[in-house]
Each structure stands twice: as C-alpha cells, then as structure tokens.
mmCIF file of C-alpha atoms in Angstrom:
data_model
loop_
_atom_site.group_PDB
_atom_site.id
_atom_site.type_symbol
_atom_site.label_atom_id
_atom_site.label_comp_id
_atom_site.label_asym_id
_atom_site.label_seq_id
_atom_site.Cartn_x
_atom_site.Cartn_y
_atom_site.Cartn_z
ATOM 1 C CA MET W 1 0.013 -0.008 0.014
ATOM 2 C CA ASN W 2 1.288 3.493 -0.561
ATOM 3 C CA LYS W 3 1.732 6.000 2.065
ATOM 4 C CA LYS W 4 -1.546 7.903 1.663
ATOM 5 C CA LYS W 5 -3.558 4.630 2.290
ATOM 6 C CA ILE W 6 -1.495 3.862 5.302
ATOM 7 C CA PHE W 7 -2.089 7.239 6.775
ATOM 8 C CA LYS W 8 -5.775 7.007 6.117
ATOM 9 C CA LEU W 9 -5.858 3.691 7.942
ATOM 10 C CA ALA W 10 -3.748 5.124 10.829
ATOM 11 C CA LYS W 11 -6.174 7.814 11.857
ATOM 12 C CA GLY W 12 -6.692 7.876 15.562
ATOM 13 C CA PHE W 13 -3.503 6.114 16.373
ATOM 14 C CA ARG W 14 -1.493 7.180 19.277
ATOM 15 C CA GLY W 15 1.704 9.270 19.073
ATOM 16 C CA ARG W 16 3.910 9.026 16.059
ATOM 17 C CA ALA W 17 2.034 6.085 14.685
ATOM 18 C CA LYS W 18 -0.357 8.383 12.933
ATOM 19 C CA ASN W 19 2.264 10.764 11.494
ATOM 20 C CA CYS W 20 5.478 8.969 10.803
ATOM 21 C CA ILE W 21 5.374 6.406 8.013
ATOM 22 C CA ARG W 22 7.792 3.929 9.384
ATOM 23 C CA ILE W 23 5.961 3.626 12.603
ATOM 24 C CA ALA W 24 2.504 3.907 11.085
ATOM 25 C CA ARG W 25 3.175 1.081 8.620
ATOM 26 C CA GLU W 26 3.987 -1.310 11.405
ATOM 27 C CA ARG W 27 1.064 -0.264 13.497
ATOM 28 C CA VAL W 28 -1.393 -0.379 10.530
ATOM 29 C CA GLU W 29 -0.240 -3.839 9.682
ATOM 30 C CA LYS W 30 -0.829 -5.071 13.175
ATOM 31 C CA ALA W 31 -4.240 -3.303 13.232
ATOM 32 C CA LEU W 32 -5.175 -5.247 10.069
ATOM 33 C CA GLN W 33 -4.040 -8.507 11.492
ATOM 34 C CA TYR W 34 -6.147 -7.812 14.553
ATOM 35 C CA SER W 35 -9.185 -6.968 12.438
ATOM 36 C CA TYR W 36 -8.755 -10.247 10.586
ATOM 37 C CA ARG W 37 -8.671 -12.160 13.769
ATOM 38 C CA ASP W 38 -11.454 -10.209 15.370
ATOM 39 C CA ARG W 39 -13.869 -10.610 12.570
ATOM 40 C CA ARG W 40 -13.769 -14.256 13.638
ATOM 41 C CA ASN W 41 -13.874 -13.408 17.367
ATOM 42 C CA LYS W 42 -16.863 -11.248 16.925
ATOM 43 C CA LYS W 43 -18.980 -14.149 15.911
ATOM 44 C CA ARG W 44 -17.980 -15.948 19.155
ATOM 45 C CA ASP W 45 -18.510 -12.912 21.262
ATOM 46 C CA MET W 46 -21.939 -12.093 19.928
ATOM 47 C CA ARG W 47 -23.160 -15.526 20.382
ATOM 48 C CA SER W 48 -21.957 -15.453 24.013
ATOM 49 C CA LEU W 49 -23.731 -12.132 24.484
ATOM 50 C CA TRP W 50 -26.994 -13.552 23.098
ATOM 51 C CA ILE W 51 -26.792 -16.630 25.322
ATOM 52 C CA GLN W 52 -26.295 -14.366 28.375
ATOM 53 C CA ARG W 53 -29.293 -12.322 27.379
ATOM 54 C CA ILE W 54 -31.473 -15.288 26.833
ATOM 55 C CA ASN W 55 -30.406 -16.708 30.116
ATOM 56 C CA ALA W 56 -31.359 -13.571 31.942
ATOM 57 C CA GLY W 57 -34.678 -13.385 30.145
ATOM 58 C CA THR W 58 -35.627 -17.021 30.915
ATOM 59 C CA ARG W 59 -34.558 -16.866 34.526
ATOM 60 C CA GLN W 60 -37.004 -14.121 35.041
ATOM 61 C CA HIS W 61 -39.642 -16.730 34.308
ATOM 62 C CA GLY W 62 -37.970 -19.461 36.355
ATOM 63 C CA VAL W 63 -36.318 -21.480 33.700
ATOM 64 C CA ASN W 64 -32.642 -21.578 32.916
ATOM 65 C CA TYR W 65 -30.973 -21.314 29.565
ATOM 66 C CA GLY W 66 -30.097 -24.994 29.217
ATOM 67 C CA ASN W 67 -33.491 -26.343 29.914
ATOM 68 C CA PHE W 68 -35.004 -23.646 27.742
ATOM 69 C CA MET W 69 -33.017 -24.533 24.774
ATOM 70 C CA HIS W 70 -33.577 -28.264 25.318
ATOM 71 C CA GLY W 71 -37.326 -27.647 25.312
ATOM 72 C CA LEU W 72 -37.131 -25.677 22.177
ATOM 73 C CA LEU W 73 -35.067 -28.444 20.536
ATOM 74 C CA LYS W 74 -37.727 -30.964 21.480
ATOM 75 C CA GLU W 75 -40.539 -28.858 20.052
ATOM 76 C CA ASN W 76 -38.482 -28.269 16.853
ATOM 77 C CA ILE W 77 -38.556 -24.539 17.106
ATOM 78 C CA GLN W 78 -35.617 -23.342 15.082
ATOM 79 C CA LEU W 79 -35.194 -19.704 16.064
ATOM 80 C CA ASN W 80 -31.584 -18.871 16.566
ATOM 81 C CA ARG W 81 -30.038 -17.138 19.440
ATOM 82 C CA LYS W 82 -29.734 -13.784 17.983
ATOM 83 C CA VAL W 83 -33.488 -13.466 17.261
ATOM 84 C CA LEU W 84 -34.234 -15.068 20.678
ATOM 85 C CA SER W 85 -32.218 -12.448 22.532
ATOM 86 C CA GLU W 86 -33.905 -9.762 20.607
ATOM 87 C CA ILE W 87 -37.352 -11.141 21.384
ATOM 88 C CA SER W 88 -36.427 -11.488 25.018
ATOM 89 C CA MET W 89 -35.526 -7.785 25.049
ATOM 90 C CA HIS W 90 -38.385 -6.248 23.057
ATOM 91 C CA GLU W 91 -41.239 -8.721 22.845
ATOM 92 C CA PRO W 92 -41.838 -9.893 26.337
ATOM 93 C CA TYR W 93 -45.131 -11.518 25.746
ATOM 94 C CA SER W 94 -43.994 -13.530 22.787
ATOM 95 C CA PHE W 95 -40.911 -14.469 24.826
ATOM 96 C CA LYS W 96 -43.109 -15.683 27.658
ATOM 97 C CA ALA W 97 -45.072 -17.739 25.217
ATOM 98 C CA LEU W 98 -41.818 -19.401 24.083
ATOM 99 C CA VAL W 99 -40.705 -20.032 27.579
ATOM 100 C CA ASP W 100 -44.115 -21.699 28.398
ATOM 101 C CA ILE W 101 -43.819 -23.883 25.377
ATOM 102 C CA SER W 102 -40.399 -24.944 26.479
ATOM 103 C CA ARG W 103 -41.425 -25.584 29.907
ATOM 104 C CA ASN W 104 -44.262 -27.799 28.804
ATOM 105 C CA ALA W 105 -41.922 -29.731 26.587
ATOM 106 C CA PHE W 106 -39.138 -30.144 29.146
ATOM 107 C CA PRO W 107 -39.928 -29.291 32.729
ATOM 108 C CA GLY W 108 -36.701 -30.524 34.252
ATOM 109 C CA ASN W 109 -34.467 -28.831 36.778
ATOM 110 C CA LYS W 110 -35.964 -28.206 40.136
ATOM 111 C CA ASN W 111 -33.247 -26.203 41.526
ATOM 112 C CA VAL W 112 -32.653 -23.034 39.477
ATOM 113 C CA VAL W 113 -35.486 -20.651 39.776
ATOM 114 C CA HIS W 114 -34.237 -17.446 41.361
ATOM 115 C CA PRO W 115 -30.712 -15.879 41.733
ATOM 116 C CA PRO W 116 -29.269 -16.653 45.131
ATOM 117 C CA ARG W 117 -30.104 -14.127 47.750
ATOM 118 C CA LYS W 118 -27.044 -12.511 49.397
ATOM 119 C CA VAL W 119 -26.837 -13.358 53.026
ATOM 120 C CA ASP W 120 -26.048 -10.542 55.444
ATOM 121 C CA MET W 121 -22.675 -11.567 57.011
ATOM 122 C CA SER W 122 -22.213 -8.549 59.195
ATOM 123 C CA ALA W 123 -23.797 -10.411 62.208
ATOM 124 C CA VAL W 124 -21.485 -13.378 61.920
ATOM 125 C CA ASN W 125 -18.499 -13.319 64.149
ATOM 126 C CA VAL W 126 -15.319 -14.551 62.440
ATOM 127 C CA MET P 1 -39.670 15.500 31.059
ATOM 128 C CA ALA P 2 -41.469 16.791 27.940
ATOM 129 C CA ALA P 3 -38.329 18.529 26.853
ATOM 130 C CA SER P 4 -36.243 15.443 27.168
ATOM 131 C CA SER P 5 -38.715 13.317 25.437
ATOM 132 C CA SER P 6 -39.113 15.863 22.617
ATOM 133 C CA THR P 7 -35.284 16.009 22.193
ATOM 134 C CA THR P 8 -35.053 12.195 22.263
ATOM 135 C CA LEU P 9 -37.929 12.161 19.595
ATOM 136 C CA VAL P 10 -36.083 14.653 17.380
ATOM 137 C CA ALA P 11 -32.773 12.557 17.808
ATOM 138 C CA LEU P 12 -34.687 9.322 16.999
ATOM 139 C CA CYS P 13 -36.385 11.013 14.015
ATOM 140 C CA SER P 14 -32.994 12.179 12.728
ATOM 141 C CA SER P 15 -31.636 8.723 13.033
ATOM 142 C CA LEU P 16 -34.797 7.566 11.340
ATOM 143 C CA THR P 17 -34.108 9.919 8.443
ATOM 144 C CA THR P 18 -30.522 8.872 8.079
ATOM 145 C CA GLN P 19 -31.273 5.204 8.169
ATOM 146 C CA CYS P 20 -34.615 4.796 6.511
ATOM 147 C CA LYS P 21 -34.557 7.632 3.997
ATOM 148 C CA ILE P 22 -37.572 9.390 5.464
ATOM 149 C CA SER P 23 -38.972 9.910 1.969
ATOM 150 C CA SER P 24 -40.375 6.504 2.638
ATOM 151 C CA ASN P 25 -43.793 8.052 2.637
ATOM 152 C CA GLN P 26 -43.548 8.440 -1.188
ATOM 153 C CA ASN P 27 -41.487 5.261 -1.713
ATOM 154 C CA PRO P 28 -44.095 2.628 -0.873
ATOM 155 C CA ILE P 29 -46.598 4.284 -3.194
ATOM 156 C CA LEU P 30 -43.901 4.563 -5.916
ATOM 157 C CA SER P 31 -42.617 1.043 -5.458
ATOM 158 C CA LYS P 32 -46.109 -0.361 -5.527
ATOM 159 C CA SER P 33 -46.998 1.420 -8.747
ATOM 160 C CA LEU P 34 -43.703 0.145 -10.282
ATOM 161 C CA CYS P 35 -44.460 -3.276 -9.149
ATOM 162 C CA LEU P 36 -47.875 -3.261 -10.851
ATOM 163 C CA SER P 37 -46.399 -1.939 -14.080
ATOM 164 C CA LYS P 38 -43.619 -4.375 -14.134
ATOM 165 C CA SER P 39 -45.402 -7.799 -14.161
ATOM 166 C CA ASN P 40 -42.425 -9.797 -12.849
ATOM 167 C CA SER P 41 -42.976 -11.671 -9.636
ATOM 168 C CA GLY P 42 -40.621 -14.360 -8.644
ATOM 169 C CA SER P 43 -41.003 -16.250 -5.530
ATOM 170 C CA PHE P 44 -37.826 -17.474 -3.893
ATOM 171 C CA SER P 45 -38.116 -20.239 -1.463
ATOM 172 C CA LYS P 46 -35.010 -20.869 0.389
ATOM 173 C CA THR P 47 -34.261 -24.641 0.535
ATOM 174 C CA THR P 48 -31.117 -24.201 2.580
ATOM 175 C CA HIS P 49 -32.159 -25.067 5.978
ATOM 176 C CA ASN P 50 -28.910 -25.256 7.910
ATOM 177 C CA LEU P 51 -28.778 -22.830 10.739
ATOM 178 C CA SER P 52 -25.048 -22.330 11.076
ATOM 179 C CA SER P 53 -23.475 -18.931 11.244
ATOM 180 C CA SER P 54 -26.119 -16.494 12.422
ATOM 181 C CA SER P 55 -25.675 -13.148 10.926
ATOM 182 C CA LEU P 56 -24.575 -10.052 12.859
ATOM 183 C CA ILE P 57 -27.048 -7.814 11.206
ATOM 184 C CA PHE P 58 -29.305 -6.440 13.755
ATOM 185 C CA SER P 59 -32.467 -5.794 11.860
ATOM 186 C CA LYS P 60 -35.215 -3.407 12.790
ATOM 187 C CA ARG P 61 -36.848 -4.291 15.930
ATOM 188 C CA PRO P 62 -40.672 -4.199 16.467
ATOM 189 C CA THR P 63 -41.593 -2.617 19.744
ATOM 190 C CA PHE P 64 -45.315 -2.669 20.063
ATOM 191 C CA PHE P 65 -45.584 -3.686 23.714
ATOM 192 C CA ALA P 66 -45.647 -1.062 26.366
ATOM 193 C CA ASN P 67 -42.074 -0.179 27.270
ATOM 194 C CA PRO P 68 -40.945 2.856 25.416
ATOM 195 C CA PRO P 69 -38.745 4.477 28.080
ATOM 196 C CA LYS P 70 -36.206 1.638 28.050
ATOM 197 C CA PHE P 71 -35.353 2.063 24.336
ATOM 198 C CA SER P 72 -33.351 5.188 24.611
ATOM 199 C CA GLU P 73 -30.380 2.908 25.703
ATOM 200 C CA SER P 74 -30.576 0.292 23.018
ATOM 201 C CA GLU P 75 -29.503 0.596 19.395
ATOM 202 C CA ALA P 76 -30.774 3.376 17.480
ATOM 203 C CA LEU P 77 -32.531 1.137 15.182
ATOM 204 C CA VAL P 78 -35.497 0.907 17.583
ATOM 205 C CA VAL P 79 -37.419 3.891 16.319
ATOM 206 C CA GLU P 80 -40.559 2.789 14.572
ATOM 207 C CA ALA P 81 -42.669 2.509 17.582
ATOM 208 C CA GLU P 82 -41.516 5.781 19.079
ATOM 209 C CA PRO P 83 -43.468 7.985 16.706
ATOM 210 C CA GLU P 84 -46.611 6.063 17.679
ATOM 211 C CA ALA P 85 -46.416 6.797 21.345
ATOM 212 C CA PRO P 86 -45.255 10.397 21.895
ATOM 213 C CA VAL P 87 -46.765 11.904 18.723
ATOM 214 C CA SER P 88 -49.054 14.052 20.830
ATOM 215 C CA GLU P 89 -46.132 15.351 22.752
ATOM 216 C CA ALA P 90 -44.406 16.308 19.568
ATOM 217 C CA ASN P 91 -47.233 18.491 18.341
ATOM 218 C CA PRO P 92 -46.472 21.698 20.288
ATOM 219 C CA GLU P 93 -42.808 21.449 19.284
ATOM 220 C CA PRO P 94 -42.132 24.479 16.954
ATOM 221 C CA ALA P 95 -38.817 23.342 15.411
ATOM 222 C CA ALA P 96 -38.587 20.474 12.954
ATOM 223 C CA THR P 97 -42.128 20.550 12.038
ATOM 224 C CA GLN P 98 -41.480 18.665 8.748
ATOM 225 C CA VAL P 99 -39.967 15.840 10.619
ATOM 226 C CA VAL P 100 -42.832 15.824 13.016
ATOM 227 C CA GLU P 101 -45.331 15.730 10.147
ATOM 228 C CA VAL P 102 -43.540 12.777 8.677
ATOM 229 C CA ALA P 103 -43.462 11.053 12.000
ATOM 230 C CA LYS P 104 -47.154 11.648 12.435
ATOM 231 C CA GLU P 105 -47.811 10.111 9.123
ATOM 232 C CA GLU P 106 -45.770 7.027 9.806
ATOM 233 C CA PRO P 107 -47.937 5.261 12.398
ATOM 234 C CA PRO P 108 -51.283 4.749 10.455
ATOM 235 C CA LYS P 109 -49.373 3.052 7.694
ATOM 236 C CA ARG P 110 -47.725 0.382 9.596
ATOM 237 C CA GLU P 111 -49.591 -2.677 10.908
ATOM 238 C CA GLU P 112 -48.432 -3.864 14.261
ATOM 239 C CA ILE P 113 -46.997 -7.226 13.342
ATOM 240 C CA PHE P 114 -43.603 -8.687 13.151
ATOM 241 C CA ALA P 115 -42.210 -11.876 11.824
ATOM 242 C CA VAL P 116 -38.968 -13.722 12.084
ATOM 243 C CA VAL P 117 -37.976 -14.944 8.618
ATOM 244 C CA MET P 118 -34.976 -16.879 7.400
ATOM 245 C CA VAL P 119 -33.264 -15.579 4.298
ATOM 246 C CA GLY P 120 -29.911 -16.708 3.045
ATOM 247 C CA SER P 121 -29.419 -19.032 6.063
ATOM 248 C CA ARG P 122 -29.769 -16.039 8.454
ATOM 249 C CA GLN P 123 -32.746 -15.115 10.502
ATOM 250 C CA TYR P 124 -34.129 -11.649 10.694
ATOM 251 C CA ILE P 125 -36.870 -9.901 12.553
ATOM 252 C CA VAL P 126 -38.913 -7.957 9.887
ATOM 253 C CA ILE P 127 -41.781 -5.520 10.146
ATOM 254 C CA PRO P 128 -43.675 -4.131 7.116
ATOM 255 C CA GLY P 129 -42.254 -0.955 5.728
ATOM 256 C CA ARG P 130 -38.719 -1.369 6.680
ATOM 257 C CA TRP P 131 -35.827 -2.380 4.558
ATOM 258 C CA LEU P 132 -32.969 -4.681 5.313
ATOM 259 C CA TYR P 133 -29.866 -6.092 3.696
ATOM 260 C CA VAL P 134 -29.809 -9.864 2.926
ATOM 261 C CA GLN P 135 -27.465 -11.984 1.049
ATOM 262 C CA ARG P 136 -27.557 -11.466 -2.797
ATOM 263 C CA LEU P 137 -30.647 -13.066 -4.232
ATOM 264 C CA LYS P 138 -29.550 -14.370 -7.583
ATOM 265 C CA GLY P 139 -31.722 -13.542 -10.600
ATOM 266 C CA ALA P 140 -33.753 -10.761 -8.860
ATOM 267 C CA ASP P 141 -33.873 -7.447 -10.609
ATOM 268 C CA VAL P 142 -34.785 -4.209 -8.967
ATOM 269 C CA ASN P 143 -38.535 -3.894 -8.200
ATOM 270 C CA ASP P 144 -39.117 -7.574 -8.250
ATOM 271 C CA LYS P 145 -41.622 -8.940 -5.807
ATOM 272 C CA VAL P 146 -40.152 -11.584 -3.628
ATOM 273 C CA THR P 147 -41.920 -13.992 -1.358
ATOM 274 C CA LEU P 148 -40.099 -15.298 1.634
ATOM 275 C CA ASN P 149 -41.581 -18.576 2.766
ATOM 276 C CA LYS P 150 -39.569 -19.580 5.778
ATOM 277 C CA VAL P 151 -41.371 -17.810 8.431
ATOM 278 C CA LEU P 152 -40.433 -19.002 11.884
ATOM 279 C CA LEU P 153 -42.480 -16.841 14.074
ATOM 280 C CA VAL P 154 -45.208 -14.253 13.593
ATOM 281 C CA GLY P 155 -46.193 -11.810 16.352
ATOM 282 C CA THR P 156 -48.968 -9.314 16.690
ATOM 283 C CA ARG P 157 -49.999 -7.118 19.426
ATOM 284 C CA THR P 158 -52.096 -9.791 21.132
ATOM 285 C CA SER P 159 -50.922 -13.181 19.809
ATOM 286 C CA ALA P 160 -47.890 -15.084 18.675
ATOM 287 C CA TYR P 161 -47.802 -17.817 16.080
ATOM 288 C CA ILE P 162 -44.693 -19.849 16.903
ATOM 289 C CA GLY P 163 -43.713 -22.195 14.060
ATOM 290 C CA LYS P 164 -42.421 -25.614 14.565
ATOM 291 C CA PRO P 165 -40.194 -25.019 12.765
ATOM 292 C CA VAL P 166 -42.140 -22.953 10.207
ATOM 293 C CA VAL P 167 -45.535 -21.245 10.357
ATOM 294 C CA THR P 168 -47.359 -23.183 7.584
ATOM 295 C CA ASN P 169 -48.639 -21.129 4.600
ATOM 296 C CA ALA P 170 -47.227 -17.950 6.101
ATOM 297 C CA SER P 171 -45.233 -15.734 3.837
ATOM 298 C CA VAL P 172 -43.519 -12.365 3.853
ATOM 299 C CA HIS P 173 -43.811 -10.203 0.760
ATOM 300 C CA ALA P 174 -40.947 -7.958 -0.103
ATOM 301 C CA VAL P 175 -39.719 -5.846 -2.995
ATOM 302 C CA VAL P 176 -36.163 -5.821 -4.100
ATOM 303 C CA GLU P 177 -34.912 -2.329 -3.941
ATOM 304 C CA GLU P 178 -31.222 -2.546 -4.780
ATOM 305 C CA GLN P 179 -28.474 -5.156 -5.562
ATOM 306 C CA GLY P 180 -25.318 -3.815 -4.358
ATOM 307 C CA LEU P 181 -22.099 -4.587 -2.465
ATOM 308 C CA ASP P 182 -21.174 -4.316 1.117
ATOM 309 C CA ALA P 183 -18.511 -2.026 2.324
ATOM 310 C CA LYS P 184 -14.982 -3.104 1.554
ATOM 311 C CA LYS P 185 -13.285 -5.199 4.153
ATOM 312 C CA ILE P 186 -9.457 -5.491 3.971
ATOM 313 C CA VAL P 187 -8.233 -9.083 4.439
ATOM 314 C CA PHE P 188 -4.723 -8.770 5.430
ATOM 315 C CA LYS P 189 -2.640 -11.925 6.024
ATOM 316 C CA TYR P 190 0.804 -11.652 7.508
ATOM 317 C CA LYS P 191 3.288 -14.080 8.903
ATOM 318 C CA LYS P 192 6.119 -12.561 10.829
ATOM 319 C CA LYS P 193 9.785 -13.146 9.847
ATOM 320 C CA LYS P 194 8.755 -15.151 6.721
ATOM 321 C CA ASN P 195 8.173 -12.237 4.338
ATOM 322 C CA TYR P 196 4.597 -13.250 3.726
ATOM 323 C CA ARG P 197 2.061 -10.552 3.218
ATOM 324 C CA ARG P 198 -1.174 -10.661 1.357
ATOM 325 C CA ASN P 199 -3.503 -7.762 0.995
ATOM 326 C CA ILE P 200 -6.929 -8.556 -0.396
ATOM 327 C CA GLY P 201 -10.084 -6.466 -0.571
ATOM 328 C CA HIS P 202 -13.449 -8.049 -0.305
ATOM 329 C CA ARG P 203 -16.952 -6.766 -0.955
ATOM 330 C CA GLN P 204 -19.656 -9.117 -0.289
ATOM 331 C CA PRO P 205 -22.714 -8.814 -2.613
ATOM 332 C CA ASN P 206 -25.958 -8.019 -0.934
ATOM 333 C CA THR P 207 -29.590 -7.219 -1.752
ATOM 334 C CA ARG P 208 -31.644 -4.573 -0.163
ATOM 335 C CA ILE P 209 -35.324 -5.566 0.199
ATOM 336 C CA ARG P 210 -38.172 -3.621 1.577
ATOM 337 C CA ILE P 211 -40.812 -5.641 3.406
ATOM 338 C CA THR P 212 -44.333 -4.936 2.178
ATOM 339 C CA GLY P 213 -46.611 -7.331 4.082
ATOM 340 C CA ILE P 214 -46.878 -10.477 6.170
ATOM 341 C CA THR P 215 -49.760 -12.850 5.258
ATOM 342 C CA GLY P 216 -51.023 -16.357 5.665
ATOM 343 C CA TYR P 217 -50.449 -16.907 9.274
ATOM 344 C CA GLN P 218 -54.103 -16.714 10.425
ATOM 345 C CA ASP P 219 -54.998 -20.457 10.319
ATOM 346 C CA TYR P 220 -52.053 -21.542 12.415
ATOM 347 C CA PRO P 221 -52.455 -22.658 16.020
ATOM 348 C CA VAL P 222 -51.862 -19.483 18.016
ATOM 349 C CA SER P 223 -50.678 -18.947 21.437
ATOM 350 C CA THR P 224 -52.616 -15.903 22.508
ATOM 351 C CA LEU P 225 -51.047 -13.644 25.080
ATOM 352 C CA ASP P 226 -53.030 -12.487 28.037
ATOM 353 C CA SER P 227 -52.071 -8.841 27.642
#
C-alpha cells in the first residue's frame, strides 16, 4: 500500500504512529491483523452475549438457559440465539409464550428458579 | 420530562431519516406502482435449512408492547414504535415541523405485526415498511416482488404464532430495492519473519429488500397472550 493509504488507515492512532510512515506502517499492519482475527472473534462474542441475554430473560420466568434450549429443541423450534435474544428484550409477551412452550416440553431442573439471595454476613463473628 | 422526550424524539427521528430515508412516505406508493407496471414476480423459497453462522445484522426491531422508556439505551434502530407513542407530545414543538409531520404520518401506515424470517441461512426480525440487507438473491432485478416462505414466528399485538419449525402457509412479501455490495473489508494476512504478506479487498454482494406485508399466518395454532 502506498503512504496515503497507510495514513488513512492510521487515523486515531497514538503518538507518532499516525504521523510517521515507518511507525505507522507497522501499526497499521498490526491493526489489520487484529481486524482479521477479530472478525472471527466477533461471531463468538456475539453468540456469547446472546446466550447471556436469553439466560437472563428465561430466568425471570423461572427457567434456565439449558432447559429452555432443550425444550425448544424438543419442540422443533428453530429460532436462533440472535433472534431469541432480541425477542427477549423487546417482545416480552412473545418470549413468555416461548418459555411456556419450552417448559411444557421439558420441565426438568428443580433447583434453578431465582438468583441466590445475598446473606448478610455482618452479624456473623469471624 | 417533555423537553427530554421531545429531544429524544427529534434525535430518534433524525436517526430515522439517516437510516430509513424518510421519503419512505412516497416510496411505498412509488414502489407499488412500479411493481404493478412491471409484471415480474418471482418467488424465492429458500431450501437451505442449515442454521449455522447466524448473521450479525441487527435488523429493525418491532416494539409494540408497552415499554418505550427503555429504548433510549438500546441501538438506534429501535425507532418505529416511538413515533406512535409520543406523537401528541411532539405537536407543540415548533422546530422540525417537517420531521414531526412525517413522524405523524408513519404510524397509520404500519400494521403492528412482526415476523422472524430466514433468508440466506440467516434469521431476521422483519416488520412491514422497513428495509433490510440480505445475502444477494440471484436472478432478482430491482422492483421484483419476492416471497419469503420460511417464516419462523409471527407476532402481533395480542398473539404469537410460533412455528415448529415454520408457520405453515405464512409468507412475507418484499420488494427488491437494490442489488449492491457491502462495504469493503481488507483481508490482510501476515506471517512474521517469513516475508509473507497478502493484501486482499473483499466486498460481499448483498440485496436490499423492503418488506411490504406479512400474510397467511391466520390459520395456524396460536398462542394468545394475556395482555
């Protein structure tokens, strides 16, 4: 790449890396390597975020993520995690319908209903 | 309270203008007339059913149910329900009357329904009247009518039709607006100390479609919501 392109990609870099070609070239190459790697990482991160959101949404209704997904699998509902997380955020009634379907298909798991309450330890003598 | 809500409305309307090209009031009429003149309707049923690689495109979100105050924090795409709620508050606002007029005209045109449709092995939440980018549909020209058959979920204000896996006979009608390319991504491969550098640019072909309607879901077993 010629220098103009390097400097265009080096906007916002710290110190001499945005002004001096020798340093900018190295930093831009590193930045492009990171973007290559992170395009793959982004897919993993987003899926993890969706799973966290679905987990939070289902636990409000007393079901945890694993049982919820197992119930959906049994009912052959093929909504993916991205859509499920968006529904859990913005369409609460539809999401509750999904949770009910899943709970009927797979009741399972007696323990996990509410997050554990924090016990007040100030009265305990160590 | 009113001032903050009006400013957020203006901000949201401005974001609506940048994203949805607020001349959408004329566009649906235009596109409909063009569709009628050009008698070319193709129906594309996607047969690829593998659900790997969910897309990262957050499509427009339907927000019909009553929690508007939370959406100031989420992505700026969540706009279309906002004009429906605080329209009466925006009336006394003197500035940006044109934007307010357009915002007032938006709600009567949109039916309150959303669907989850699978296109190009990715799932999107669609509502009528909005556009979205999907993978390139081969053989579709501009202003072609497209029927998307893989509808996984249809939701209205009072009921949800949850498909197992597909809502039978439901279809989403759309109009192809543009066949273009994504923004360029630079694929730079580098191995250190081995003199290996490859610099490749990549533009993925895409298609912009505008959703016109969602039909055919009425006969499906419904789970009505007690709202």
